[in-house]
CSV table of N, CA and C in Angstrom, one decimal:
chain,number,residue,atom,x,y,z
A,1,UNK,N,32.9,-83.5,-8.2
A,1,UNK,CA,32.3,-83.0,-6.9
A,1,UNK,C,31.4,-84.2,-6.3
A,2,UNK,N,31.1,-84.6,-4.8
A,2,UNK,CA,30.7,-85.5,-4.2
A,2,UNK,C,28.9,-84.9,-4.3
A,3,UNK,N,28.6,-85.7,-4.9
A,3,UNK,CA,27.1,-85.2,-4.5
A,3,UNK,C,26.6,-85.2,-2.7
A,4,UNK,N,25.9,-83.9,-2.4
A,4,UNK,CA,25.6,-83.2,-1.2
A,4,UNK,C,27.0,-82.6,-0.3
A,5,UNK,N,28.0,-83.0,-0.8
A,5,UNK,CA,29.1,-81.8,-0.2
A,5,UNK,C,28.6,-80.5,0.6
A,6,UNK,N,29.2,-80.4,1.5
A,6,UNK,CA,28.8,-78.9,2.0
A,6,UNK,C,30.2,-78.5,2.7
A,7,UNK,N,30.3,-77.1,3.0
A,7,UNK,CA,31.4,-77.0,3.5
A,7,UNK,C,31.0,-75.6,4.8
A,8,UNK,N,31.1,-76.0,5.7
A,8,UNK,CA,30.9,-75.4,6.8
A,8,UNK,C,32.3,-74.7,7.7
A,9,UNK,N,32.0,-73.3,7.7
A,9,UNK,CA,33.5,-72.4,8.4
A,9,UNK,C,32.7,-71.7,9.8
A,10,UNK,N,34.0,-72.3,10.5
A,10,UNK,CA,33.9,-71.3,11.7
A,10,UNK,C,34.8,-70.7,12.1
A,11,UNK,N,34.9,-69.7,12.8
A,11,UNK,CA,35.8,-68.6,13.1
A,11,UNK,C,36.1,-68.3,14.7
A,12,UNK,N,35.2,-69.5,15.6
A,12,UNK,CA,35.7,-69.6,17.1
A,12,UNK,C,35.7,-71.1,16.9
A,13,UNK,N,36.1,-71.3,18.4
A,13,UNK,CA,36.5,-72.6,19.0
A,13,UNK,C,34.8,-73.2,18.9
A,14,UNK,N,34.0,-73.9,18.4
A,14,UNK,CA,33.0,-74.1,17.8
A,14,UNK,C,33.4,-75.7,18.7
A,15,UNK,N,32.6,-76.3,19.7
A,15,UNK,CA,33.0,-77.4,20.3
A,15,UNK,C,32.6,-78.6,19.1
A,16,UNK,N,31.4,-78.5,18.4
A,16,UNK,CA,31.1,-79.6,17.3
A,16,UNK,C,31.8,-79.7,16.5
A,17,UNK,N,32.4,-78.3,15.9
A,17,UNK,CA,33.0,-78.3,14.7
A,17,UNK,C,34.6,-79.2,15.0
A,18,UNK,N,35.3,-78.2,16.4
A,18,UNK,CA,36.5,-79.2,16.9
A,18,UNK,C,36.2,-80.7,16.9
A,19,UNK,N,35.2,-81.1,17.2
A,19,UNK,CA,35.0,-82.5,17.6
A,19,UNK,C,35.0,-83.5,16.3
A,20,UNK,N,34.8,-82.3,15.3
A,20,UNK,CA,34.5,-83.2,13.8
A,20,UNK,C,35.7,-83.1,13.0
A,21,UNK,N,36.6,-82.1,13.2
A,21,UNK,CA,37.5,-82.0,13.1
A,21,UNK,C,38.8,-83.4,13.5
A,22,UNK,N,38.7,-83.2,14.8
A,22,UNK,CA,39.5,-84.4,15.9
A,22,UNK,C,39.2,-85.8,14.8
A,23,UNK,N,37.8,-85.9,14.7
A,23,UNK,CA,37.6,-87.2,14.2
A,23,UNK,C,38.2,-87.3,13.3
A,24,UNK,N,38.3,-86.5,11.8
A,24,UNK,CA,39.2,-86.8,10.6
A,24,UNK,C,40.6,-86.8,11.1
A,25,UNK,N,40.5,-86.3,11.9
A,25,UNK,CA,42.3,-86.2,12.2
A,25,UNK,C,42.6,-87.3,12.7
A,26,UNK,N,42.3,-87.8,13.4
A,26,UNK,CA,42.6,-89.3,13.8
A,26,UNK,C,42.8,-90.2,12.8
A,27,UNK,N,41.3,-90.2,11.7
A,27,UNK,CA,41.5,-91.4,10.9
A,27,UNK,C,42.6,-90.6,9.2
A,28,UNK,N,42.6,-89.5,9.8
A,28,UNK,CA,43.5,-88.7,8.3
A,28,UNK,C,44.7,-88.7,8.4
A,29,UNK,N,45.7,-88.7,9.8
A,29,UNK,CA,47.1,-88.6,10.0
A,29,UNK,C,47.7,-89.9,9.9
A,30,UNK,N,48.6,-90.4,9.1
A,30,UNK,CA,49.0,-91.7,9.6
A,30,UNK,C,49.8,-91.6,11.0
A,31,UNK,N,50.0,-92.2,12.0
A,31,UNK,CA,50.5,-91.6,13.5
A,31,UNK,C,52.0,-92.0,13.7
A,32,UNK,N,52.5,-92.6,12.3
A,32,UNK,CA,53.8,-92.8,12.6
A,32,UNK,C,54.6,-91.4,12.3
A,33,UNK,N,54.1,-90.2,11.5
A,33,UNK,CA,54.8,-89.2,11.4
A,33,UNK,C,54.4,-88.1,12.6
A,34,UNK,N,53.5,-88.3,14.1
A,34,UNK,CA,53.5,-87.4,14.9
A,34,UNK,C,53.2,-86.3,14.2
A,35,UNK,N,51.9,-86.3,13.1
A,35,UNK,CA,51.4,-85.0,12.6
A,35,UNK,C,50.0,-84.7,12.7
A,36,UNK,N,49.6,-85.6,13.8
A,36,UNK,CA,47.8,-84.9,14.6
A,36,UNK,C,47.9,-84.3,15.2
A,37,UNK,N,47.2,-83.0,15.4
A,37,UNK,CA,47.2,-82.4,16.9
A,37,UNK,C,46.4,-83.3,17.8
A,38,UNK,N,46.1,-82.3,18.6
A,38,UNK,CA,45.4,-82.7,19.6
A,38,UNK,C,43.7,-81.8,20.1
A,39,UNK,N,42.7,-82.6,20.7
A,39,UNK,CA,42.4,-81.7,20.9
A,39,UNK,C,42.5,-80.1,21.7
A,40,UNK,N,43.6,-80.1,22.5
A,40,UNK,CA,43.9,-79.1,23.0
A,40,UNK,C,44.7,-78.2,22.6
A,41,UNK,N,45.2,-78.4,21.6
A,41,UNK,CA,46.2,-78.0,20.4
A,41,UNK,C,45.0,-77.2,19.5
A,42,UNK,N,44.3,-78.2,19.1
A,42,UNK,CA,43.1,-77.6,17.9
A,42,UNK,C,42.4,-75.9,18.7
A,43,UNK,N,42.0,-76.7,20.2
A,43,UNK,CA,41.0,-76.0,20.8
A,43,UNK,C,42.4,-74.4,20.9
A,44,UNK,N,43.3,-74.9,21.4
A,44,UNK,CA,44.1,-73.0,21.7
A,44,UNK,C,44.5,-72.3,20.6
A,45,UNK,N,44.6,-72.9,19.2
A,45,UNK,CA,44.7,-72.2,17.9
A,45,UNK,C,43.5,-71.1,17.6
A,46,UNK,N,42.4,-72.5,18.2
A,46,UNK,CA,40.8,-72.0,17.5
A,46,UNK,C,40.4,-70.4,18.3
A,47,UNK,N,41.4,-70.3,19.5
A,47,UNK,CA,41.2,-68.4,20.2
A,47,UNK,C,41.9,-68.1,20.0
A,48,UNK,N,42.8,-68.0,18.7
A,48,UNK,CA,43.5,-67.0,17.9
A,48,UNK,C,42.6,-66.1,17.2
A,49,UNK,N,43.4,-64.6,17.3
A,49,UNK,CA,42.8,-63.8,15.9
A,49,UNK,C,42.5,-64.3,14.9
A,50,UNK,N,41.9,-64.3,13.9
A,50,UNK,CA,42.2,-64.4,12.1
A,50,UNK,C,42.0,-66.2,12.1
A,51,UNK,N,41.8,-67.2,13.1
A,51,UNK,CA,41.8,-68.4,12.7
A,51,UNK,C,40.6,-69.3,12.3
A,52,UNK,N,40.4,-70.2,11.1
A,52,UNK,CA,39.1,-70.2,10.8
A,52,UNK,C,39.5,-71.9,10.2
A,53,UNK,N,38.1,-72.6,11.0
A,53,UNK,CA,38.3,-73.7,10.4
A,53,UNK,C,37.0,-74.8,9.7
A,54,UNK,N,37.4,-75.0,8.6
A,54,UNK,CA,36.1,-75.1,7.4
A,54,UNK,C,36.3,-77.3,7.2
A,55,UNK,N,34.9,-77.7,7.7
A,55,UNK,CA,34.5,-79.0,8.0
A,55,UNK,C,33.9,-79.0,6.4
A,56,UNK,N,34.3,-80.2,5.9
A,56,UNK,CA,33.4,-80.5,4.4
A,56,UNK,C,33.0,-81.8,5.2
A,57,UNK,N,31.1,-81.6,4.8
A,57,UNK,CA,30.7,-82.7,5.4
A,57,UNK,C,29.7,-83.5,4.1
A,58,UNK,N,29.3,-84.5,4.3
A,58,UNK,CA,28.1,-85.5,3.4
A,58,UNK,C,27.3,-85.5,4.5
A,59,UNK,N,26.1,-85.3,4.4
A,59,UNK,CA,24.8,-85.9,5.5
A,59,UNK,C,25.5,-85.7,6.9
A,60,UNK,N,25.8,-84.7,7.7
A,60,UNK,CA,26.3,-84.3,8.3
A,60,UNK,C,27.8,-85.0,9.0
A,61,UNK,N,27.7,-86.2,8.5
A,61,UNK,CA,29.2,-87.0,8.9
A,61,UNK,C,30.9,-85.9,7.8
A,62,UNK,N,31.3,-85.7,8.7
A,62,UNK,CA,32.8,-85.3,8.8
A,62,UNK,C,33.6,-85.7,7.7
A,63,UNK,N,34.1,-86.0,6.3
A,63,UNK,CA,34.8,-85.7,5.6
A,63,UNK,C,36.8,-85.6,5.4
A,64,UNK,N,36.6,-84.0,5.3
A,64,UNK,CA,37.9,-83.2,6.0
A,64,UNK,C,38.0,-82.5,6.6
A,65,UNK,N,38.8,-81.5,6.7
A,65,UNK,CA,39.1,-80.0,7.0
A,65,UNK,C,40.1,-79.7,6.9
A,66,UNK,N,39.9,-78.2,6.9
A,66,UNK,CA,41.0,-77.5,6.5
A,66,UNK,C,41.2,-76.1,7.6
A,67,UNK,N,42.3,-76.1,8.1
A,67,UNK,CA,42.7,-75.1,9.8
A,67,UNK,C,43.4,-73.9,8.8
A,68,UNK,N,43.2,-73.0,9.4
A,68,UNK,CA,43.9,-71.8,8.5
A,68,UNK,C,43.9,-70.2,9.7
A,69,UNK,N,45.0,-69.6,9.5
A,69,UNK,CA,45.4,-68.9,10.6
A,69,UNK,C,46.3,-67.6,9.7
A,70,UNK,N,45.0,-66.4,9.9
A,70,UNK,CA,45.5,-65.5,9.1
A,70,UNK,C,46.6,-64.0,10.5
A,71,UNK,N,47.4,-63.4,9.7
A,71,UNK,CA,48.1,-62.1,10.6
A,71,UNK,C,48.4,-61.3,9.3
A,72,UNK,N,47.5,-60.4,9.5
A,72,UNK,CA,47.8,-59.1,8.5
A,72,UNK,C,47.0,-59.6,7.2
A,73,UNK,N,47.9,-59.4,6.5
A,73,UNK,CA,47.5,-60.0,5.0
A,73,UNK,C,47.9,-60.8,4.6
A,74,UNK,N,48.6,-61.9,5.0
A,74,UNK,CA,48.9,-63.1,5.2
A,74,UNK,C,48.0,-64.2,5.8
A,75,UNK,N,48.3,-65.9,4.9
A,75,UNK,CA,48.0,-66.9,6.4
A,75,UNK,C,48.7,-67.7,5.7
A,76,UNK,N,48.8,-69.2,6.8
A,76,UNK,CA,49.2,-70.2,6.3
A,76,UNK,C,47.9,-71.1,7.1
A,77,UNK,N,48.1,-72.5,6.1
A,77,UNK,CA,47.3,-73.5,6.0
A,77,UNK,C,48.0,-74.3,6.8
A,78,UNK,N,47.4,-74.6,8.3
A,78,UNK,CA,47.9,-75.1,9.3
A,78,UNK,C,48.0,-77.0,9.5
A,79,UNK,N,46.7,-77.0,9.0
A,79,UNK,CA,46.3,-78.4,8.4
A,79,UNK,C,45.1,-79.1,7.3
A,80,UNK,N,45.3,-79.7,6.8
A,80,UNK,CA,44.7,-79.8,5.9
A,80,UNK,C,44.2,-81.5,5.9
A,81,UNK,N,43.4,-82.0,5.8
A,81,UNK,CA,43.0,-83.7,5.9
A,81,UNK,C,42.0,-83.8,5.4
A,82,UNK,N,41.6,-85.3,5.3
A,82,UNK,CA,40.6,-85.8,4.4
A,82,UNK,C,40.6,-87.3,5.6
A,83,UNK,N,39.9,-88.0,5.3
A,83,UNK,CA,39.3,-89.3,5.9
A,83,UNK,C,40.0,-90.2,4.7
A,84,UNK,N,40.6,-91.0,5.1
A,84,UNK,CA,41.3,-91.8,3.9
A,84,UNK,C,40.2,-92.7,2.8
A,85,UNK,N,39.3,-93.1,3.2
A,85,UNK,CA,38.0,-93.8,2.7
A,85,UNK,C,37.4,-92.7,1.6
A,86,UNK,N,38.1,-91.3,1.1
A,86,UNK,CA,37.5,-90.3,0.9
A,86,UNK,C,38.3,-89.2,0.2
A,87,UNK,N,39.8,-90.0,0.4
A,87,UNK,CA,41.1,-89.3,-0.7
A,87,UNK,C,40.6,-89.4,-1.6
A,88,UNK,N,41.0,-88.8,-3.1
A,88,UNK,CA,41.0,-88.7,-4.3
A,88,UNK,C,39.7,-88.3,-5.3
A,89,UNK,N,38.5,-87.7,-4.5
A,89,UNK,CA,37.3,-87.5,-4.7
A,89,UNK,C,37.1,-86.2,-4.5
A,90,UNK,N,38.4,-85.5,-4.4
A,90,UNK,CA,38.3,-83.8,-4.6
A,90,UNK,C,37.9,-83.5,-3.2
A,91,UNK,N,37.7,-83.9,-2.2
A,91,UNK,CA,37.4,-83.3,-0.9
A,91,UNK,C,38.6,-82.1,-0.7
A,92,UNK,N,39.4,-82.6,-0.7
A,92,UNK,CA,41.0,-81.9,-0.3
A,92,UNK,C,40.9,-80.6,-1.1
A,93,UNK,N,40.7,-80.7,-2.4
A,93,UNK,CA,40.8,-79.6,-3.5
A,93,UNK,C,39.8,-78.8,-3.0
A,94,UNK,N,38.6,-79.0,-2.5
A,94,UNK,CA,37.6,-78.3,-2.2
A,94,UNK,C,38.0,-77.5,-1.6
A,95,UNK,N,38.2,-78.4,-0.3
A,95,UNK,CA,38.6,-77.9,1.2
A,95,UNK,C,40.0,-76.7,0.9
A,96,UNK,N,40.8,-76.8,0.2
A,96,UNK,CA,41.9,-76.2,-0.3
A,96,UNK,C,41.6,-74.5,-0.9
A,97,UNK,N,40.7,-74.8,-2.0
A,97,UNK,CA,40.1,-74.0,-3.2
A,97,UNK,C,39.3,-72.8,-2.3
A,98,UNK,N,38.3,-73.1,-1.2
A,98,UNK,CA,37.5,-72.6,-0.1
A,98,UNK,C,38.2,-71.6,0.5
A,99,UNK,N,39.7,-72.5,1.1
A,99,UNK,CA,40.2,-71.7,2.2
A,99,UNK,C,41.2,-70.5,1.2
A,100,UNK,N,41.6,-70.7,-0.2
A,100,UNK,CA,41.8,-69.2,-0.4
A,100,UNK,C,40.8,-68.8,-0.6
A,101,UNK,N,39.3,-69.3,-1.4
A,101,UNK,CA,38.7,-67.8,-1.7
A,101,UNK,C,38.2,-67.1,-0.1
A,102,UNK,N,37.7,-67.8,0.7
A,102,UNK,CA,37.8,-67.6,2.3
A,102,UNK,C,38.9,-65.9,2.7
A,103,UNK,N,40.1,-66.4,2.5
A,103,UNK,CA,41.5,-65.5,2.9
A,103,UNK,C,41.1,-64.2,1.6
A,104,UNK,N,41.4,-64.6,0.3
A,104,UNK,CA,40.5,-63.2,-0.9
A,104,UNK,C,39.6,-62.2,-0.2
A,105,UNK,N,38.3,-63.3,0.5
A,105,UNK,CA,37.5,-62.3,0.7
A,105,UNK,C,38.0,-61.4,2.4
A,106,UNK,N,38.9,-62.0,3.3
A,106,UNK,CA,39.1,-61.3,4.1
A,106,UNK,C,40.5,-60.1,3.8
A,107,UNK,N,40.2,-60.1,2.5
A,107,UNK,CA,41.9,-59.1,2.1
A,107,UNK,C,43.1,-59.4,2.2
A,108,UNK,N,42.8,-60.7,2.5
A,108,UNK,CA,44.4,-61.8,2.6
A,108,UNK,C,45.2,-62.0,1.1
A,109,UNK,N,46.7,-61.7,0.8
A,109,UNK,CA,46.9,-62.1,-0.2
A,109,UNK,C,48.1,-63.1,-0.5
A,110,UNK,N,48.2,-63.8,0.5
A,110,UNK,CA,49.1,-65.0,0.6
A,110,UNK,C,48.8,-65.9,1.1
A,111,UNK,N,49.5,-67.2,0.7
A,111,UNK,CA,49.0,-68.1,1.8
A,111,UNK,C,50.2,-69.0,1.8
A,112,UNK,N,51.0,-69.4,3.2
A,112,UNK,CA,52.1,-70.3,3.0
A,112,UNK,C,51.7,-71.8,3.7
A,113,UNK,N,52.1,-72.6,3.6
A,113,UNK,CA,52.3,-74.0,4.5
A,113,UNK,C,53.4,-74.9,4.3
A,114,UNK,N,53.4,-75.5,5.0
A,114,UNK,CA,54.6,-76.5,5.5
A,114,UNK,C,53.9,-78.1,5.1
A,115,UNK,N,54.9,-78.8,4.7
A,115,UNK,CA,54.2,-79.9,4.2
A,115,UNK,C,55.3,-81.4,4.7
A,116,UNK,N,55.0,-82.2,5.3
A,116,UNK,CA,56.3,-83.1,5.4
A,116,UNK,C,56.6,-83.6,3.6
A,117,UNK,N,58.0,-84.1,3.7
A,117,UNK,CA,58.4,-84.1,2.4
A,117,UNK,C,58.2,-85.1,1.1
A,118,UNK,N,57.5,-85.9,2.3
A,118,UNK,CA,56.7,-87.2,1.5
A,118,UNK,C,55.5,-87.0,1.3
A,119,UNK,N,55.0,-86.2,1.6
A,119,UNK,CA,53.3,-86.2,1.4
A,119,UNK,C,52.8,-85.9,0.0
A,120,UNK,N,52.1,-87.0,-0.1
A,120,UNK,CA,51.6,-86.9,-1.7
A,120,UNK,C,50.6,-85.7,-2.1
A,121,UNK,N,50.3,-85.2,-1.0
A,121,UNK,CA,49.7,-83.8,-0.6
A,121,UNK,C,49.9,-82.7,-1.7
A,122,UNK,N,51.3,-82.7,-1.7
A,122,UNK,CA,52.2,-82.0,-2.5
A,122,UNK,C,52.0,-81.6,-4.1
A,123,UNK,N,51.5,-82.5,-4.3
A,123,UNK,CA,50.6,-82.8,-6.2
A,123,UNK,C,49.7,-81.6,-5.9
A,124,UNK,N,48.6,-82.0,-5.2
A,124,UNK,CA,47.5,-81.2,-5.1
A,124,UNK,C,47.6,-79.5,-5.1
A,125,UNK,N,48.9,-79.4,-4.0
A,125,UNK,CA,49.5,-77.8,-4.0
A,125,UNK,C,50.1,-77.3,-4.8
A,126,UNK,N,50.7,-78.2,-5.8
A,126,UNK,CA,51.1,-77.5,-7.0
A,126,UNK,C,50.2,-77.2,-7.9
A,127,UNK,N,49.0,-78.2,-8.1
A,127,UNK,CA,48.2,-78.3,-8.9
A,127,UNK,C,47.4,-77.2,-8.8
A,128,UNK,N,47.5,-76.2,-7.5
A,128,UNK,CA,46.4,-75.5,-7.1
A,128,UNK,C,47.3,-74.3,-7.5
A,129,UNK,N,48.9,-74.0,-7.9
A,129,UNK,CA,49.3,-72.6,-8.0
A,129,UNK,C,50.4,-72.5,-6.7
A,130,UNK,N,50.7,-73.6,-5.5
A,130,UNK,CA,52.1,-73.2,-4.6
A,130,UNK,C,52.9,-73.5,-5.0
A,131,UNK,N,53.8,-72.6,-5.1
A,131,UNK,CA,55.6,-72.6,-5.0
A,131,UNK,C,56.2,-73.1,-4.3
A,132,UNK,N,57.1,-73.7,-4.4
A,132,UNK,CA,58.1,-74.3,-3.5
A,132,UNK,C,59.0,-72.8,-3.1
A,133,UNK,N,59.1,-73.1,-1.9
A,133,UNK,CA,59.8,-71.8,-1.0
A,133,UNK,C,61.2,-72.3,-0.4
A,134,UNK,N,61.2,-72.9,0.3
A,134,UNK,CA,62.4,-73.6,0.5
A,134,UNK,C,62.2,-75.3,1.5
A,135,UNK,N,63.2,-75.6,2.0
A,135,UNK,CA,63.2,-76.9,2.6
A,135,UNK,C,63.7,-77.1,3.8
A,136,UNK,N,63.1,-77.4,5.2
A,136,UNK,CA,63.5,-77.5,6.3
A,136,UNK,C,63.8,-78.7,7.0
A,137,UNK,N,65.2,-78.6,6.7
A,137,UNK,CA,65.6,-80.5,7.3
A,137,UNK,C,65.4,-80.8,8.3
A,138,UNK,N,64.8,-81.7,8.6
A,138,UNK,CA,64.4,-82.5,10.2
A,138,UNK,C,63.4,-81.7,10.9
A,139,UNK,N,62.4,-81.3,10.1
A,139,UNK,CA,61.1,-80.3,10.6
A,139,UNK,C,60.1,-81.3,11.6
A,140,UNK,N,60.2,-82.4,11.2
A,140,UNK,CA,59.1,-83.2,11.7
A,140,UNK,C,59.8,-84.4,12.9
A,141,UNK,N,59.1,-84.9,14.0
A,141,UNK,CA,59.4,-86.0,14.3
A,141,UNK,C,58.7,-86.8,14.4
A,142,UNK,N,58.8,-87.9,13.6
A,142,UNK,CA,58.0,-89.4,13.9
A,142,UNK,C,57.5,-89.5,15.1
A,143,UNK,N,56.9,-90.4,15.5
A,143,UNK,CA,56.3,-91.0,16.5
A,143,UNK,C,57.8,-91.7,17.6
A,144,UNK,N,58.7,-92.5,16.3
A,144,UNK,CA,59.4,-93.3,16.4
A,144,UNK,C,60.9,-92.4,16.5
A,145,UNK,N,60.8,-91.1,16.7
A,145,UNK,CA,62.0,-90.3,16.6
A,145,UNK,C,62.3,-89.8,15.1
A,146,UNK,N,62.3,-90.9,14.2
A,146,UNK,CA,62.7,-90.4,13.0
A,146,UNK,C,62.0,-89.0,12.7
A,147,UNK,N,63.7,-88.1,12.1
A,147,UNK,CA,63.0,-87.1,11.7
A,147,UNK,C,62.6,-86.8,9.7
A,148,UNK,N,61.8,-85.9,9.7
A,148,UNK,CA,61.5,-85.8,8.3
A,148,UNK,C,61.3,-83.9,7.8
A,149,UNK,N,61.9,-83.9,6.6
A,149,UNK,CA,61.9,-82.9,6.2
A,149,UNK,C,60.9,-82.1,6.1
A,150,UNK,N,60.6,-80.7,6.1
A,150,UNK,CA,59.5,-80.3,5.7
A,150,UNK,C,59.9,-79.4,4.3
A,151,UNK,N,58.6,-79.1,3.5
A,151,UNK,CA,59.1,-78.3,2.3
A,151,UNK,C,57.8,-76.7,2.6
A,152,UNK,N,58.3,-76.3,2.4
A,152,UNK,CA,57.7,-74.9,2.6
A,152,UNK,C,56.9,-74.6,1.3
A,153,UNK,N,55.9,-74.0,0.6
A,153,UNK,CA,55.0,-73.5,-0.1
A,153,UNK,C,54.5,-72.1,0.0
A,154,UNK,N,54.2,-71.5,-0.8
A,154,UNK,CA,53.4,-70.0,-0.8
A,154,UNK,C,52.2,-70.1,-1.9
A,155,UNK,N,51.5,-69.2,-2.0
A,155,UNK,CA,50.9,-68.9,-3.1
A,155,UNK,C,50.4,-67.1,-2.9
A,156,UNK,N,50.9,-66.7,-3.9
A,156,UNK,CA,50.6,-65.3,-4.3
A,156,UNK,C,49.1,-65.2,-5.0
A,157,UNK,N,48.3,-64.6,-3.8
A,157,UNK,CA,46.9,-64.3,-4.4
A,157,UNK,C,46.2,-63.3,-5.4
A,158,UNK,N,47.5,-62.5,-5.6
A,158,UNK,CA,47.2,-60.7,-6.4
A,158,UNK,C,47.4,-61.5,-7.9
A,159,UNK,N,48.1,-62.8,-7.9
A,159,UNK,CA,48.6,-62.9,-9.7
A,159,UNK,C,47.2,-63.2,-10.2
């Protein structure tokens, strides 16, 4: 654990929170796979029902986050990032760990996401209890056109 970690959730369009969000996303997406939103993208998710998005900060500077978008008793984990200066120090697991107990406490008992097929991401989600669900060819498009696979995930929260 990072000494002073905190992890802060919101549950509307929270303009600081977006703003801190945007920032990891820029330096957390590589941009050759066309997988940042945008602010305007972040902001029309964030006036969904059920959508909640949790900032892990140090001394108030921005970290990761993690976007999450519940319907029924379901969600899936929309995005998930870290600041590369800041991979492998368990931010991600945090940020990860949070957003189920987060979904538990709202009666949620699933959680799916989509992951491009290279993402080393992928360790972490196993490591945490996701399933591989199936695989959707040419889910993504590069920046550069190339397309890339995505792999689908679940996790069952009742086991």
């Amino acid at each position: 654990m990072i000494p002073g970690l905190t992890l802060d959730t919101y549950d509307e369009g929270e303009r600081n929170a977006m703003s801190d969000a945007m920032d990891v996303m820029v330096r957390g997406f590589d941009p050759a796979y066309g997988e940042a939103w945008t602010l305007a993208q972040l902001a029309g998710v964030m006036t969904m029902p059920g959508t909640w998005l949790t900032i892990a900060r140090v001394d108030a500077a921005p970290l990761g986050f993690a976007l999450v978008r519940s319907v029924l008793d379901e969600c899936e984990l929309l995005l998930l990032a870290v600041s590369p200066l800041w991979r492998g120090r368990g931010v991600g697991e945090t940020l990860l760990v949070d957003s189920l107990k987060t979904a538990r406490r709202r009666g949620i008992t699933s959680m799916n996401l989509e992951v491009r097929a290279s993402n080393t991401a992928i360790r972490l989600y196993e490591k945490i209890g996701f399933e591989y669900v199936h695989r959707r060819p040419g889910y993504y498009r590069g920046n550069d056109g190339q397309l890339y696979d995505a792999l689908s995930f679940r996790i069952d929260m009742l086991r």
